[in-house]
Tab-separated table of N, CA and C in Angstrom:
chain	number	residue	atom	x	y	z
A	1	MET	N	-39.335	-0.583	15.752
A	1	MET	CA	-38.757	0.464	14.926
A	1	MET	C	-39.863	1.126	14.108
A	2	ASN	N	-39.771	2.436	14.001
A	2	ASN	CA	-40.722	3.193	13.204
A	2	ASN	C	-40.583	2.785	11.735
A	3	ARG	N	-41.708	2.521	11.076
A	3	ARG	CA	-41.648	2.013	9.702
A	3	ARG	C	-41.065	3.025	8.718
A	4	PHE	N	-41.277	4.314	8.974
A	4	PHE	CA	-40.731	5.324	8.071
A	4	PHE	C	-39.223	5.477	8.267
A	5	MET	N	-38.767	5.369	9.519
A	5	MET	CA	-37.325	5.408	9.749
A	5	MET	C	-36.673	4.171	9.134
A	6	LYS	N	-37.371	3.050	9.186
A	6	LYS	CA	-36.842	1.846	8.547
A	6	LYS	C	-36.641	2.094	7.049
A	7	MET	N	-37.601	2.768	6.409
A	7	MET	CA	-37.472	3.096	4.983
A	7	MET	C	-36.301	4.040	4.736
A	8	ALA	N	-36.095	5.002	5.635
A	8	ALA	CA	-34.968	5.929	5.499
A	8	ALA	C	-33.648	5.159	5.600
A	9	ILE	N	-33.582	4.209	6.512
A	9	ILE	CA	-32.382	3.380	6.664
A	9	ILE	C	-32.169	2.537	5.411
A	10	GLU	N	-33.245	2.005	4.856
A	10	GLU	CA	-33.129	1.235	3.608
A	10	GLU	C	-32.618	2.105	2.463
A	11	GLU	N	-33.101	3.348	2.386
A	11	GLU	CA	-32.617	4.293	1.371
A	11	GLU	C	-31.116	4.513	1.537
A	12	ALA	N	-30.694	4.769	2.772
A	12	ALA	CA	-29.272	5.012	3.043
A	12	ALA	C	-28.443	3.786	2.709
A	13	THR	N	-28.960	2.614	3.039
A	13	THR	CA	-28.248	1.370	2.754
A	13	THR	C	-28.047	1.188	1.257
A	14	GLU	N	-29.077	1.502	0.487
A	14	GLU	CA	-28.958	1.421	-0.976
A	14	GLU	C	-27.844	2.346	-1.464
A	15	GLY	N	-27.808	3.552	-0.924
A	15	GLY	CA	-26.795	4.519	-1.335
A	15	GLY	C	-25.382	4.088	-1.003
A	16	ILE	N	-25.160	3.594	0.210
A	16	ILE	CA	-23.790	3.212	0.572
A	16	ILE	C	-23.378	1.925	-0.130
A	17	THR	N	-24.338	1.043	-0.392
A	17	THR	CA	-24.041	-0.198	-1.105
A	17	THR	C	-23.549	0.074	-2.521
A	18	HIS	N	-24.111	1.107	-3.149
A	18	HIS	CA	-23.755	1.444	-4.528
A	18	HIS	C	-22.701	2.550	-4.630
A	19	GLY	N	-22.170	2.989	-3.495
A	19	GLY	CA	-21.126	4.011	-3.514
A	19	GLY	C	-21.600	5.401	-3.886
A	20	HIS	N	-22.862	5.690	-3.617
A	20	HIS	CA	-23.420	6.992	-3.973
A	20	HIS	C	-22.980	8.101	-3.029
A	21	GLY	N	-22.704	7.742	-1.770
A	21	GLY	CA	-22.340	8.739	-0.770
A	21	GLY	C	-22.441	8.163	0.622
A	22	GLY	N	-22.561	9.039	1.605
A	22	GLY	CA	-22.593	8.640	3.011
A	22	GLY	C	-23.894	7.971	3.422
A	23	PRO	N	-23.962	7.543	4.693
A	23	PRO	CA	-25.099	6.770	5.194
A	23	PRO	C	-26.315	7.617	5.572
A	24	PHE	N	-26.752	8.416	4.628
A	24	PHE	CA	-27.832	9.353	4.909
A	24	PHE	C	-29.011	9.101	3.976
A	25	GLY	N	-30.107	8.654	4.566
A	25	GLY	CA	-31.326	8.378	3.815
A	25	GLY	C	-32.487	9.128	4.427
A	26	CYS	N	-33.520	9.332	3.630
A	26	CYS	CA	-34.627	10.168	4.070
A	26	CYS	C	-35.912	9.773	3.359
A	27	VAL	N	-37.026	9.858	4.069
A	27	VAL	CA	-38.343	9.759	3.448
A	27	VAL	C	-39.207	10.910	3.965
A	28	ILE	N	-40.119	11.347	3.123
A	28	ILE	CA	-41.062	12.404	3.480
A	28	ILE	C	-42.456	11.819	3.401
A	29	VAL	N	-43.232	12.090	4.444
A	29	VAL	CA	-44.546	11.473	4.618
A	29	VAL	C	-45.618	12.551	4.733
A	30	ARG	N	-46.730	12.287	4.054
A	30	ARG	CA	-47.903	13.158	4.178
A	30	ARG	C	-49.123	12.277	4.361
A	31	ASP	N	-49.857	12.526	5.429
A	31	ASP	CA	-51.067	11.759	5.734
A	31	ASP	C	-50.805	10.248	5.730
A	32	GLY	N	-49.660	9.849	6.251
A	32	GLY	CA	-49.340	8.429	6.353
A	32	GLY	C	-48.781	7.785	5.102
A	33	ASP	N	-48.643	8.558	4.015
A	33	ASP	CA	-48.113	8.026	2.757
A	33	ASP	C	-46.734	8.626	2.467
A	34	VAL	N	-45.826	7.800	1.986
A	34	VAL	CA	-44.520	8.295	1.577
A	34	VAL	C	-44.686	8.998	0.233
A	35	ILE	N	-44.297	10.268	0.203
A	35	ILE	CA	-44.413	11.044	-1.035
A	35	ILE	C	-43.049	11.405	-1.617
A	36	GLY	N	-41.999	11.155	-0.834
A	36	GLY	CA	-40.663	11.456	-1.309
A	36	GLY	C	-39.639	10.602	-0.593
A	37	ARG	N	-38.600	10.239	-1.326
A	37	ARG	CA	-37.516	9.476	-0.719
A	37	ARG	C	-36.225	9.843	-1.408
A	38	GLY	N	-35.142	9.687	-0.667
A	38	GLY	CA	-33.852	9.989	-1.238
A	38	GLY	C	-32.724	9.544	-0.329
A	39	HIS	N	-31.549	9.440	-0.912
A	39	HIS	CA	-30.353	9.134	-0.134
A	39	HIS	C	-29.207	9.989	-0.654
A	40	ASN	N	-28.158	10.063	0.121
A	40	ASN	CA	-27.011	10.876	-0.243
A	40	ASN	C	-26.441	10.401	-1.574
A	41	GLN	N	-26.307	11.348	-2.510
A	41	GLN	CA	-25.754	11.038	-3.828
A	41	GLN	C	-24.645	12.016	-4.204
A	42	VAL	N	-23.963	12.537	-3.213
A	42	VAL	CA	-22.890	13.498	-3.466
A	42	VAL	C	-21.833	12.919	-4.400
A	43	LEU	N	-21.400	11.684	-4.142
A	43	LEU	CA	-20.364	11.071	-4.968
A	43	LEU	C	-20.896	10.685	-6.345
A	44	ARG	N	-22.084	10.153	-6.388
A	44	ARG	CA	-22.671	9.717	-7.663
A	44	ARG	C	-22.908	10.885	-8.611
A	45	GLN	N	-23.409	11.982	-8.062
A	45	GLN	CA	-23.770	13.141	-8.886
A	45	GLN	C	-22.648	14.180	-8.992
A	46	ASN	N	-21.567	13.973	-8.210
A	46	ASN	CA	-20.515	14.997	-8.127
A	46	ASN	C	-21.115	16.358	-7.806
A	47	ASP	N	-21.985	16.363	-6.789
A	47	ASP	CA	-22.716	17.566	-6.422
A	47	ASP	C	-22.845	17.601	-4.893
A	48	PRO	N	-22.206	18.566	-4.225
A	48	PRO	CA	-22.233	18.613	-2.763
A	48	PRO	C	-23.608	18.915	-2.174
A	49	THR	N	-24.595	19.273	-2.995
A	49	THR	CA	-25.936	19.545	-2.477
A	49	THR	C	-26.841	18.317	-2.485
A	50	CYS	N	-26.359	17.195	-2.968
A	50	CYS	CA	-27.208	15.999	-3.099
A	50	CYS	C	-27.256	15.175	-1.815
A	51	HIS	N	-27.586	15.826	-0.715
A	51	HIS	CA	-27.777	15.130	0.552
A	51	HIS	C	-29.115	14.395	0.523
A	52	GLY	N	-29.272	13.427	1.399
A	52	GLY	CA	-30.498	12.620	1.430
A	52	GLY	C	-31.760	13.447	1.576
A	53	GLU	N	-31.726	14.422	2.468
A	53	GLU	CA	-32.915	15.249	2.687
A	53	GLU	C	-33.246	16.072	1.448
A	54	ILE	N	-32.227	16.620	0.807
A	54	ILE	CA	-32.450	17.424	-0.394
A	54	ILE	C	-33.053	16.562	-1.500
A	55	MET	N	-32.500	15.359	-1.673
A	55	MET	CA	-33.008	14.455	-2.706
A	55	MET	C	-34.470	14.076	-2.423
A	56	ALA	N	-34.791	13.839	-1.162
A	56	ALA	CA	-36.167	13.487	-0.793
A	56	ALA	C	-37.111	14.676	-0.992
A	57	ILE	N	-36.651	15.873	-0.657
A	57	ILE	CA	-37.474	17.069	-0.872
A	57	ILE	C	-37.756	17.251	-2.359
A	58	ARG	N	-36.740	17.085	-3.194
A	58	ARG	CA	-36.941	17.202	-4.642
A	58	ARG	C	-37.953	16.175	-5.136
A	59	ASP	N	-37.842	14.959	-4.626
A	59	ASP	CA	-38.767	13.898	-5.026
A	59	ASP	C	-40.192	14.210	-4.575
A	60	ALA	N	-40.347	14.669	-3.331
A	60	ALA	CA	-41.681	14.995	-2.811
A	60	ALA	C	-42.304	16.159	-3.584
A	61	CYS	N	-41.504	17.147	-3.920
A	61	CYS	CA	-42.020	18.290	-4.689
A	61	CYS	C	-42.487	17.855	-6.069
A	62	ARG	N	-41.731	16.945	-6.696
A	62	ARG	CA	-42.170	16.414	-8.002
A	62	ARG	C	-43.483	15.650	-7.832
A	63	THR	N	-43.570	14.839	-6.788
A	63	THR	CA	-44.781	14.044	-6.547
A	63	THR	C	-46.004	14.933	-6.384
A	64	LEU	N	-45.864	15.995	-5.591
A	64	LEU	CA	-47.001	16.878	-5.323
A	64	LEU	C	-47.189	17.965	-6.380
A	65	GLY	N	-46.169	18.186	-7.193
A	65	GLY	CA	-46.238	19.290	-8.151
A	65	GLY	C	-46.254	20.634	-7.450
A	66	SER	N	-45.516	20.721	-6.339
A	66	SER	CA	-45.518	21.939	-5.539
A	66	SER	C	-44.196	22.078	-4.795
A	67	TYR	N	-43.818	23.320	-4.514
A	67	TYR	CA	-42.642	23.576	-3.691
A	67	TYR	C	-43.015	23.595	-2.207
A	68	ASP	N	-44.274	23.523	-1.899
A	68	ASP	CA	-44.771	23.650	-0.521
A	68	ASP	C	-45.096	22.277	0.061
A	69	LEU	N	-44.318	21.884	1.057
A	69	LEU	CA	-44.513	20.567	1.691
A	69	LEU	C	-45.110	20.699	3.090
A	70	LYS	N	-45.978	21.701	3.263
A	70	LYS	CA	-46.627	21.847	4.571
A	70	LYS	C	-47.430	20.581	4.864
A	71	ASP	N	-47.595	20.307	6.125
A	71	ASP	CA	-48.305	19.117	6.590
A	71	ASP	C	-47.543	17.828	6.295
A	72	CYS	N	-46.252	17.938	6.000
A	72	CYS	CA	-45.424	16.753	5.757
A	72	CYS	C	-44.457	16.547	6.924
A	73	GLU	N	-44.064	15.302	7.095
A	73	GLU	CA	-43.067	14.937	8.092
A	73	GLU	C	-41.871	14.333	7.378
A	74	LEU	N	-40.686	14.560	7.928
A	74	LEU	CA	-39.451	14.080	7.333
A	74	LEU	C	-38.765	13.129	8.311
A	75	TYR	N	-38.356	11.980	7.812
A	75	TYR	CA	-37.612	10.980	8.587
A	75	TYR	C	-36.244	10.846	7.944
A	76	THR	N	-35.194	11.059	8.730
A	76	THR	CA	-33.845	11.020	8.198
A	76	THR	C	-32.915	10.284	9.159
A	77	THR	N	-31.921	9.640	8.597
A	77	THR	CA	-31.029	8.804	9.411
A	77	THR	C	-30.101	9.621	10.293
A	78	ALA	N	-29.944	10.906	10.024
A	78	ALA	CA	-29.076	11.751	10.850
A	78	ALA	C	-29.658	13.155	10.960
A	79	GLU	N	-29.332	13.806	12.041
A	79	GLU	CA	-29.768	15.180	12.262
A	79	GLU	C	-29.351	16.033	11.062
A	80	PRO	N	-30.270	16.790	10.494
A	80	PRO	CA	-29.959	17.547	9.275
A	80	PRO	C	-28.834	18.562	9.472
A	81	CYS	N	-27.988	18.669	8.452
A	81	CYS	CA	-26.937	19.688	8.440
A	81	CYS	C	-27.615	21.043	8.193
A	82	PRO	N	-26.875	22.143	8.334
A	82	PRO	CA	-27.488	23.455	8.107
A	82	PRO	C	-28.091	23.631	6.711
A	83	MET	N	-27.450	23.101	5.673
A	83	MET	CA	-27.993	23.228	4.320
A	83	MET	C	-29.346	22.518	4.237
A	84	CYS	N	-29.395	21.307	4.740
A	84	CYS	CA	-30.639	20.536	4.673
A	84	CYS	C	-31.714	21.154	5.554
A	85	LEU	N	-31.313	21.648	6.716
A	85	LEU	CA	-32.283	22.298	7.587
A	85	LEU	C	-32.879	23.518	6.891
A	86	GLY	N	-32.043	24.267	6.187
A	86	GLY	CA	-32.556	25.402	5.421
A	86	GLY	C	-33.579	24.964	4.386
A	87	ALA	N	-33.278	23.894	3.664
A	87	ALA	CA	-34.212	23.386	2.650
A	87	ALA	C	-35.505	22.894	3.295
A	88	ILE	N	-35.380	22.260	4.439
A	88	ILE	CA	-36.566	21.771	5.163
A	88	ILE	C	-37.440	22.954	5.573
A	89	LEU	N	-36.822	23.992	6.094
A	89	LEU	CA	-37.586	25.172	6.506
A	89	LEU	C	-38.217	25.873	5.306
A	90	TRP	N	-37.457	26.006	4.196
A	90	TRP	CA	-38.001	26.646	3.003
A	90	TRP	C	-39.172	25.858	2.430
A	91	SER	N	-39.151	24.547	2.571
A	91	SER	CA	-40.225	23.727	2.001
A	91	SER	C	-41.432	23.593	2.936
A	92	ASN	N	-41.344	24.163	4.126
A	92	ASN	CA	-42.456	24.190	5.092
A	92	ASN	C	-42.791	22.825	5.706
A	93	ILE	N	-41.834	21.915	5.723
A	93	ILE	CA	-42.064	20.618	6.370
A	93	ILE	C	-42.352	20.861	7.846
A	94	THR	N	-43.367	20.173	8.357
A	94	THR	CA	-43.879	20.430	9.692
A	94	THR	C	-43.063	19.797	10.814
A	95	LYS	N	-42.551	18.598	10.601
A	95	LYS	CA	-41.881	17.849	11.676
A	95	LYS	C	-40.701	17.074	11.125
A	96	ILE	N	-39.619	17.019	11.906
A	96	ILE	CA	-38.415	16.268	11.550
A	96	ILE	C	-38.191	15.181	12.588
A	97	TYR	N	-37.958	13.966	12.112
A	97	TYR	CA	-37.528	12.865	12.968
A	97	TYR	C	-36.153	12.436	12.472
A	98	TYR	N	-35.171	12.355	13.368
A	98	TYR	CA	-33.836	11.950	12.949
A	98	TYR	C	-33.308	10.848	13.864
A	99	GLY	N	-32.383	10.051	13.308
A	99	GLY	CA	-31.789	8.953	14.051
A	99	GLY	C	-30.527	9.377	14.778
A	100	CYS	N	-29.442	9.549	14.052
A	100	CYS	CA	-28.152	9.898	14.656
A	100	CYS	C	-28.040	11.394	14.883
A	101	ARG	N	-27.251	11.737	15.900
A	101	ARG	CA	-27.009	13.139	16.239
A	101	ARG	C	-25.833	13.692	15.437
A	102	VAL	N	-25.676	15.010	15.469
A	102	VAL	CA	-24.543	15.666	14.818
A	102	VAL	C	-23.226	15.088	15.341
A	103	THR	N	-23.166	14.793	16.633
A	103	THR	CA	-21.942	14.233	17.215
A	103	THR	C	-21.650	12.845	16.656
A	104	ASP	N	-22.685	12.072	16.376
A	104	ASP	CA	-22.498	10.747	15.767
A	104	ASP	C	-21.943	10.895	14.353
A	105	THR	N	-22.442	11.888	13.638
A	105	THR	CA	-21.981	12.148	12.273
A	105	THR	C	-20.502	12.538	12.284
A	106	ALA	N	-20.117	13.355	13.253
A	106	ALA	CA	-18.710	13.762	13.375
A	106	ALA	C	-17.822	12.552	13.667
A	107	GLU	N	-18.312	11.633	14.476
A	107	GLU	CA	-17.515	10.459	14.846
A	107	GLU	C	-17.189	9.566	13.651
A	108	ILE	N	-17.994	9.635	12.581
A	108	ILE	CA	-17.678	8.809	11.408
A	108	ILE	C	-16.991	9.623	10.307
A	109	GLY	N	-16.574	10.856	10.658
A	109	GLY	CA	-15.729	11.618	9.749
A	109	GLY	C	-16.362	12.757	8.987
A	110	PHE	N	-17.634	13.036	9.189
A	110	PHE	CA	-18.273	14.144	8.474
A	110	PHE	C	-18.088	15.429	9.274
A	111	ARG	N	-17.861	16.529	8.585
A	111	ARG	CA	-17.419	17.769	9.211
A	111	ARG	C	-18.527	18.794	9.445
A	112	ASP	N	-19.701	18.353	9.784
A	112	ASP	CA	-20.809	19.277	9.991
A	112	ASP	C	-20.499	20.327	11.058
A	113	ASP	N	-19.676	19.991	12.036
A	113	ASP	CA	-19.365	20.926	13.112
A	113	ASP	C	-18.754	22.228	12.596
A	114	VAL	N	-18.050	22.168	11.474
A	114	VAL	CA	-17.473	23.377	10.876
A	114	VAL	C	-18.580	24.389	10.581
A	115	PHE	N	-19.710	23.905	10.124
A	115	PHE	CA	-20.799	24.792	9.745
A	115	PHE	C	-21.561	25.336	10.946
A	116	TYR	N	-21.472	24.653	12.072
A	116	TYR	CA	-22.142	25.122	13.276
A	116	TYR	C	-21.279	26.077	14.078
A	117	ASN	N	-19.945	25.965	13.972
A	117	ASN	CA	-19.052	26.664	14.894
A	117	ASN	C	-18.202	27.770	14.305
A	118	ALA	N	-18.184	27.964	13.018
A	118	ALA	CA	-17.281	28.965	12.453
A	118	ALA	C	-17.861	29.577	11.186
A	119	PRO	N	-17.443	30.815	10.888
A	119	PRO	CA	-17.836	31.373	9.595
A	119	PRO	C	-17.210	30.528	8.487
A	120	VAL	N	-17.989	30.223	7.473
A	120	VAL	CA	-17.501	29.308	6.447
A	120	VAL	C	-17.344	29.963	5.081
A	121	TYR	N	-17.563	31.244	5.007
A	121	TYR	CA	-17.416	31.871	3.706
A	121	TYR	C	-16.852	33.271	3.868
A	122	ASN	N	-16.282	33.761	2.802
A	122	ASN	CA	-15.735	35.101	2.738
A	122	ASN	C	-16.642	35.871	1.794
A	123	ALA	N	-17.460	36.757	2.318
A	123	ALA	CA	-18.444	37.462	1.503
A	123	ALA	C	-18.188	38.962	1.526
A	124	GLU	N	-18.489	39.595	0.408
A	124	GLU	CA	-18.298	41.035	0.283
A	124	GLU	C	-19.387	41.586	-0.625
A	125	GLU	N	-19.996	42.676	-0.212
A	125	GLU	CA	-21.041	43.293	-1.026
A	125	GLU	C	-20.441	43.954	-2.260
A	126	THR	N	-21.111	43.807	-3.393
A	126	THR	CA	-20.697	44.485	-4.625
A	126	THR	C	-21.918	44.717	-5.517
A	127	ASP	N	-21.914	45.796	-6.233
A	127	ASP	CA	-22.961	46.124	-7.214
A	127	ASP	C	-24.371	46.081	-6.620
A	128	ARG	N	-24.510	46.613	-5.418
A	128	ARG	CA	-25.795	46.599	-4.731
A	128	ARG	C	-26.860	47.369	-5.501
A	129	GLU	N	-26.526	48.519	-6.033
A	129	GLU	CA	-27.518	49.346	-6.738
A	129	GLU	C	-28.130	48.594	-7.924
A	130	GLU	N	-27.300	47.917	-8.697
A	130	GLU	CA	-27.797	47.152	-9.838
A	130	GLU	C	-28.692	45.992	-9.373
A	131	CYS	N	-28.315	45.387	-8.278
A	131	CYS	CA	-29.126	44.283	-7.746
A	131	CYS	C	-30.434	44.796	-7.158
A	132	LEU	N	-30.397	45.979	-6.532
A	132	LEU	CA	-31.636	46.588	-6.045
A	132	LEU	C	-32.558	46.930	-7.214
A	133	GLU	N	-31.980	47.319	-8.339
A	133	GLU	CA	-32.773	47.585	-9.540
A	133	GLU	C	-33.486	46.303	-9.989
A	134	LEU	N	-32.760	45.198	-9.984
A	134	LEU	CA	-33.359	43.894	-10.306
A	134	LEU	C	-34.515	43.583	-9.355
A	135	PHE	N	-34.292	43.797	-8.058
A	135	PHE	CA	-35.346	43.566	-7.062
A	135	PHE	C	-36.560	44.446	-7.353
A	136	GLY	N	-36.304	45.687	-7.781
A	136	GLY	CA	-37.397	46.588	-8.128
A	136	GLY	C	-38.215	46.066	-9.292
A	137	LYS	N	-37.537	45.526	-10.303
A	137	LYS	CA	-38.244	44.929	-11.439
A	137	LYS	C	-39.128	43.788	-10.969
A	138	TYR	N	-38.583	42.972	-10.072
A	138	TYR	CA	-39.348	41.833	-9.568
A	138	TYR	C	-40.577	42.298	-8.792
A	139	THR	N	-40.396	43.270	-7.902
A	139	THR	CA	-41.538	43.708	-7.093
A	139	THR	C	-42.602	44.420	-7.919
A	140	SER	N	-42.220	44.947	-9.097
A	140	SER	CA	-43.219	45.614	-9.932
A	140	SER	C	-44.025	44.623	-10.789
A	141	MET	N	-43.621	43.384	-10.810
A	141	MET	CA	-44.362	42.373	-11.591
A	141	MET	C	-45.684	42.068	-10.899
A	142	LYS	N	-46.760	42.101	-11.647
A	142	LYS	CA	-48.086	41.844	-11.067
A	142	LYS	C	-48.319	40.361	-10.757
A	143	ASP	N	-47.708	39.493	-11.512
A	143	ASP	CA	-47.971	38.056	-11.354
A	143	ASP	C	-46.880	37.316	-10.567
A	144	ARG	N	-46.061	38.073	-9.827
A	144	ARG	CA	-44.997	37.396	-9.077
A	144	ARG	C	-45.593	36.610	-7.919
A	145	LYS	N	-44.883	35.581	-7.550
A	145	LYS	CA	-45.349	34.723	-6.458
A	145	LYS	C	-44.282	34.695	-5.367
A	146	ILE	N	-44.672	35.047	-4.174
A	146	ILE	CA	-43.755	34.990	-3.030
A	146	ILE	C	-43.881	33.607	-2.414
A	147	TYR	N	-42.778	32.995	-2.171
A	147	TYR	CA	-42.777	31.637	-1.615
A	147	TYR	C	-41.910	31.546	-0.397
């Protein structure tokens, strides 16, 4: 067994043992060192964004003092959901290793398939001009940082 996946499983085990959330654990590795770890804490934090990957990304960013996790690898007990995949892409993580598939996650009752197969929100544009004005203020700032 891969030692980093073993750590991700241990993270997930800690979470389910303490009732923090589902069996989802994650570690982030850079140059062979673990720089971030996390497990699902949706129930503990009463926050639907506290997935294992998100928690590990937050931890790794604190460790490095940066939002950029390029050259990092992520080990997670299950294939990332769309939210986590978005966070992984935004953080520039180079490689993902996962244990269980989306179909395995569905078999234990998690509804990730809803996010892959159907529109999940009702969105409508409003106050675009005012928001474009805000964007204009941002683009005129000399010290802004694009990430």
